Amino acid sequence: RIKIAIPSANLSRVHPTMAGEQPKKPVGGAYGQFLAEKRPEFAKACVGKKASEVSKVAGEAWKKLSEKDKEPYQKKFEEAKVKFDKDMETFLAAGGVKEKGLRAQRSEKKAEKEGKKKKTKDANAPKKPAGGAYGVYLAENRDKIVASLPAGANKITDTAKKGSEQWKALSEEDKKPYQEKFEKKQAE
């Protein structure tokens, strides 16, 4: 007898359709129900116009409705919400996995593409010294520089200009202590 090994199907895998499709959450509230029901009418009225015109017309029509006329749409939305909750429970009980909606997935992908996922900064982390030796010099001499400025001068820009003029006038020997202080701060 010859034995032939036949690879068996991986039975541990669960086919994703076994739990069914994830139910869709009703959106838009009562207005969403109103729009879903009346969209064909509004689309006929807006033939040849931009797609956004349908939403504008629908919004105007919704505003004109009285609270009494809006009640059936609110009830439909609440019924749809209850049905969604029941369907979601059944879906999860059948082994389904709750996934993010299409809109959330799109915005995540977009943020990843643009590199906009910001790293969270530690609030307690020490701040890095900025400006090098010049920054140390300016921090120590800012009060003197501001006092020497004429009345009505812009404190920020004029202080920086005056400080840079003084810094450039210093010799390398005079700049050395500020460079050492900067390096010391950077090592901390």
Coordinates of C-alpha atoms in Angstrom, one line a residue:
R1 CA 0.0 0.0 0.0
I2 CA 1.1 3.5 -0.8
K3 CA 0.0 6.4 1.4
I4 CA -0.5 9.7 -0.2
A5 CA -0.6 12.8 2.1
I6 CA -3.3 15.2 1.1
P7 CA -3.1 18.6 2.8
S8 CA -6.3 19.1 4.8
A9 CA -8.2 22.3 4.8
N10 CA -7.3 24.7 7.6
L11 CA -10.4 24.2 9.8
S12 CA -9.3 26.7 12.4
R13 CA -10.0 29.6 10.0
V14 CA -13.5 31.0 10.2
H15 CA -14.9 32.3 7.0
P16 CA -15.7 36.0 7.4
T17 CA -19.2 35.6 5.9
M18 CA -20.2 33.1 8.6
A19 CA -21.2 35.9 11.0
G20 CA -22.9 37.8 8.2
E21 CA -22.2 41.3 7.2
Q22 CA -21.9 44.0 9.8
P23 CA -25.1 46.0 10.0
K24 CA -25.0 49.7 9.0
K25 CA -25.7 52.3 11.6
P26 CA -28.6 54.6 10.7
V27 CA -27.3 58.2 10.3
G28 CA -28.7 61.6 9.9
G29 CA -31.5 61.3 12.5
A30 CA -35.0 62.1 11.5
Y31 CA -33.7 64.3 8.7
G32 CA -31.7 61.4 7.3
Q33 CA -34.9 59.3 7.1
F34 CA -36.7 62.2 5.5
L35 CA -33.9 62.6 2.9
A36 CA -33.8 58.9 2.1
E37 CA -37.5 58.8 1.5
K38 CA -37.7 62.0 -0.5
R39 CA -34.4 62.0 -2.4
P40 CA -35.9 60.8 -5.7
E41 CA -38.4 63.7 -5.7
F42 CA -35.7 66.2 -5.0
A43 CA -33.4 64.6 -7.6
K44 CA -36.1 65.1 -10.3
A45 CA -36.5 68.7 -9.3
C46 CA -32.7 69.3 -9.6
V47 CA -32.0 67.5 -12.9
G48 CA -29.1 69.2 -14.6
K49 CA -27.8 70.9 -11.5
K50 CA -25.0 70.1 -9.1
A51 CA -25.5 67.1 -6.8
S52 CA -25.2 69.4 -3.8
E53 CA -28.4 71.1 -4.9
V54 CA -30.4 68.1 -3.8
S55 CA -29.2 68.5 -0.3
K56 CA -30.0 72.3 -0.3
V57 CA -33.5 71.7 -1.6
A58 CA -34.0 68.9 1.0
G59 CA -32.7 71.1 3.8
E60 CA -35.1 73.9 2.9
A61 CA -38.0 71.5 2.7
W62 CA -37.1 70.0 6.1
K63 CA -37.0 73.5 7.7
K64 CA -40.5 74.2 6.4
L65 CA -42.0 71.1 8.0
S66 CA -43.8 71.5 11.3
E67 CA -42.8 69.4 14.4
K68 CA -45.9 67.3 13.8
D69 CA -44.8 66.5 10.3
K70 CA -41.3 65.6 11.4
E71 CA -42.6 63.1 14.0
P72 CA -43.0 60.1 11.6
Y73 CA -39.4 60.5 10.5
Q74 CA -38.2 60.7 14.1
K75 CA -40.1 57.4 14.8
K76 CA -38.6 55.8 11.7
F77 CA -35.2 56.8 12.9
E78 CA -35.7 55.4 16.4
E79 CA -37.1 52.1 14.9
A80 CA -34.0 51.9 12.6
K81 CA -31.8 52.5 15.6
V82 CA -33.4 49.8 17.7
K83 CA -33.2 47.4 14.7
F84 CA -29.5 48.3 14.3
D85 CA -28.8 47.6 17.9
K86 CA -30.5 44.2 17.7
D87 CA -28.8 43.3 14.5
M88 CA -25.4 44.3 15.9
E89 CA -26.0 42.1 19.0
T90 CA -26.8 39.2 16.7
F91 CA -23.8 39.9 14.5
L92 CA -21.4 40.0 17.5
A93 CA -23.0 36.9 19.0
A94 CA -22.4 35.0 15.8
G95 CA -18.7 35.8 16.0
G96 CA -18.6 38.9 14.0
V97 CA -16.0 41.6 14.7
K98 CA -17.1 45.2 15.0
E99 CA -15.2 47.3 12.4
K100 CA -14.9 51.0 12.0
G101 CA -17.2 52.7 9.6
L102 CA -16.1 53.7 6.1
R103 CA -15.8 57.3 7.0
A104 CA -13.5 56.6 9.9
Q105 CA -11.3 54.3 7.8
R106 CA -11.0 56.9 5.1
S107 CA -10.0 59.7 7.5
E108 CA -7.4 57.4 9.2
K109 CA -5.9 56.5 5.8
K110 CA -5.8 60.2 4.8
A111 CA -4.1 61.1 8.1
E112 CA -1.5 58.3 7.6
K113 CA -0.8 59.5 4.0
E114 CA -0.3 63.1 5.0
G115 CA 1.8 62.1 8.0
K116 CA -0.5 64.0 10.3
K117 CA -0.4 61.5 13.1
K118 CA 1.2 63.7 15.7
K119 CA 3.3 62.2 18.4
T120 CA 2.1 63.0 21.8
K121 CA 4.5 65.2 23.7
D122 CA 5.4 64.4 27.3
A123 CA 4.4 67.5 29.2
N124 CA 7.0 66.8 31.9
A125 CA 9.9 66.4 29.5
P126 CA 12.5 69.1 29.8
K127 CA 12.5 71.8 27.1
K128 CA 15.5 71.8 24.8
P129 CA 17.4 75.1 24.9
A130 CA 16.9 77.1 21.7
G131 CA 19.0 79.7 20.0
G132 CA 22.4 78.4 20.9
A133 CA 24.8 80.7 22.6
Y134 CA 23.0 83.7 21.2
G135 CA 19.8 82.5 22.9
V136 CA 21.5 82.3 26.2
Y137 CA 23.0 85.8 25.7
L138 CA 19.6 87.2 24.7
A139 CA 17.9 85.6 27.7
E140 CA 20.4 87.1 30.2
N141 CA 20.5 90.6 28.6
R142 CA 16.9 91.0 27.4
D143 CA 15.9 93.4 30.2
K144 CA 18.9 95.7 29.5
I145 CA 18.1 95.7 25.8
V146 CA 14.4 96.5 26.3
A147 CA 15.3 99.4 28.6
S148 CA 17.7 100.8 26.0
L149 CA 15.0 100.9 23.3
P150 CA 13.2 104.1 22.5
A151 CA 9.6 104.6 23.6
G152 CA 7.0 103.1 21.2
A153 CA 9.5 100.5 19.8
N154 CA 8.2 97.0 19.1
K155 CA 9.5 94.9 22.0
I156 CA 9.9 91.7 20.1
T157 CA 11.5 92.6 16.8
D158 CA 13.5 95.6 18.0
T159 CA 14.8 93.6 21.0
A160 CA 16.0 90.8 18.6
K161 CA 17.6 93.3 16.2
K162 CA 19.4 95.2 19.0
G163 CA 20.4 91.9 20.6
S164 CA 21.9 90.5 17.4
E165 CA 23.8 93.7 16.8
Q166 CA 25.3 93.5 20.3
W167 CA 26.0 89.8 19.8
K168 CA 27.9 90.4 16.5
A169 CA 29.9 93.1 18.2
L170 CA 31.2 90.7 20.9
S171 CA 34.6 89.0 20.4
E172 CA 34.9 85.2 20.4
E173 CA 36.3 85.4 23.9
D174 CA 33.3 87.3 25.1
K175 CA 31.0 84.7 23.4
K176 CA 32.7 81.7 25.0
P177 CA 30.9 81.8 28.4
Y178 CA 27.5 81.9 26.7
Q179 CA 28.6 78.9 24.5
E180 CA 29.6 77.0 27.5
K181 CA 26.3 77.7 29.3
F182 CA 24.4 76.6 26.2
E183 CA 26.4 73.3 26.0
K184 CA 25.8 72.7 29.7
K185 CA 22.0 73.2 29.3
Q186 CA 22.0 70.9 26.3
A187 CA 23.7 68.2 28.3
E188 CA 21.0 68.3 31.0

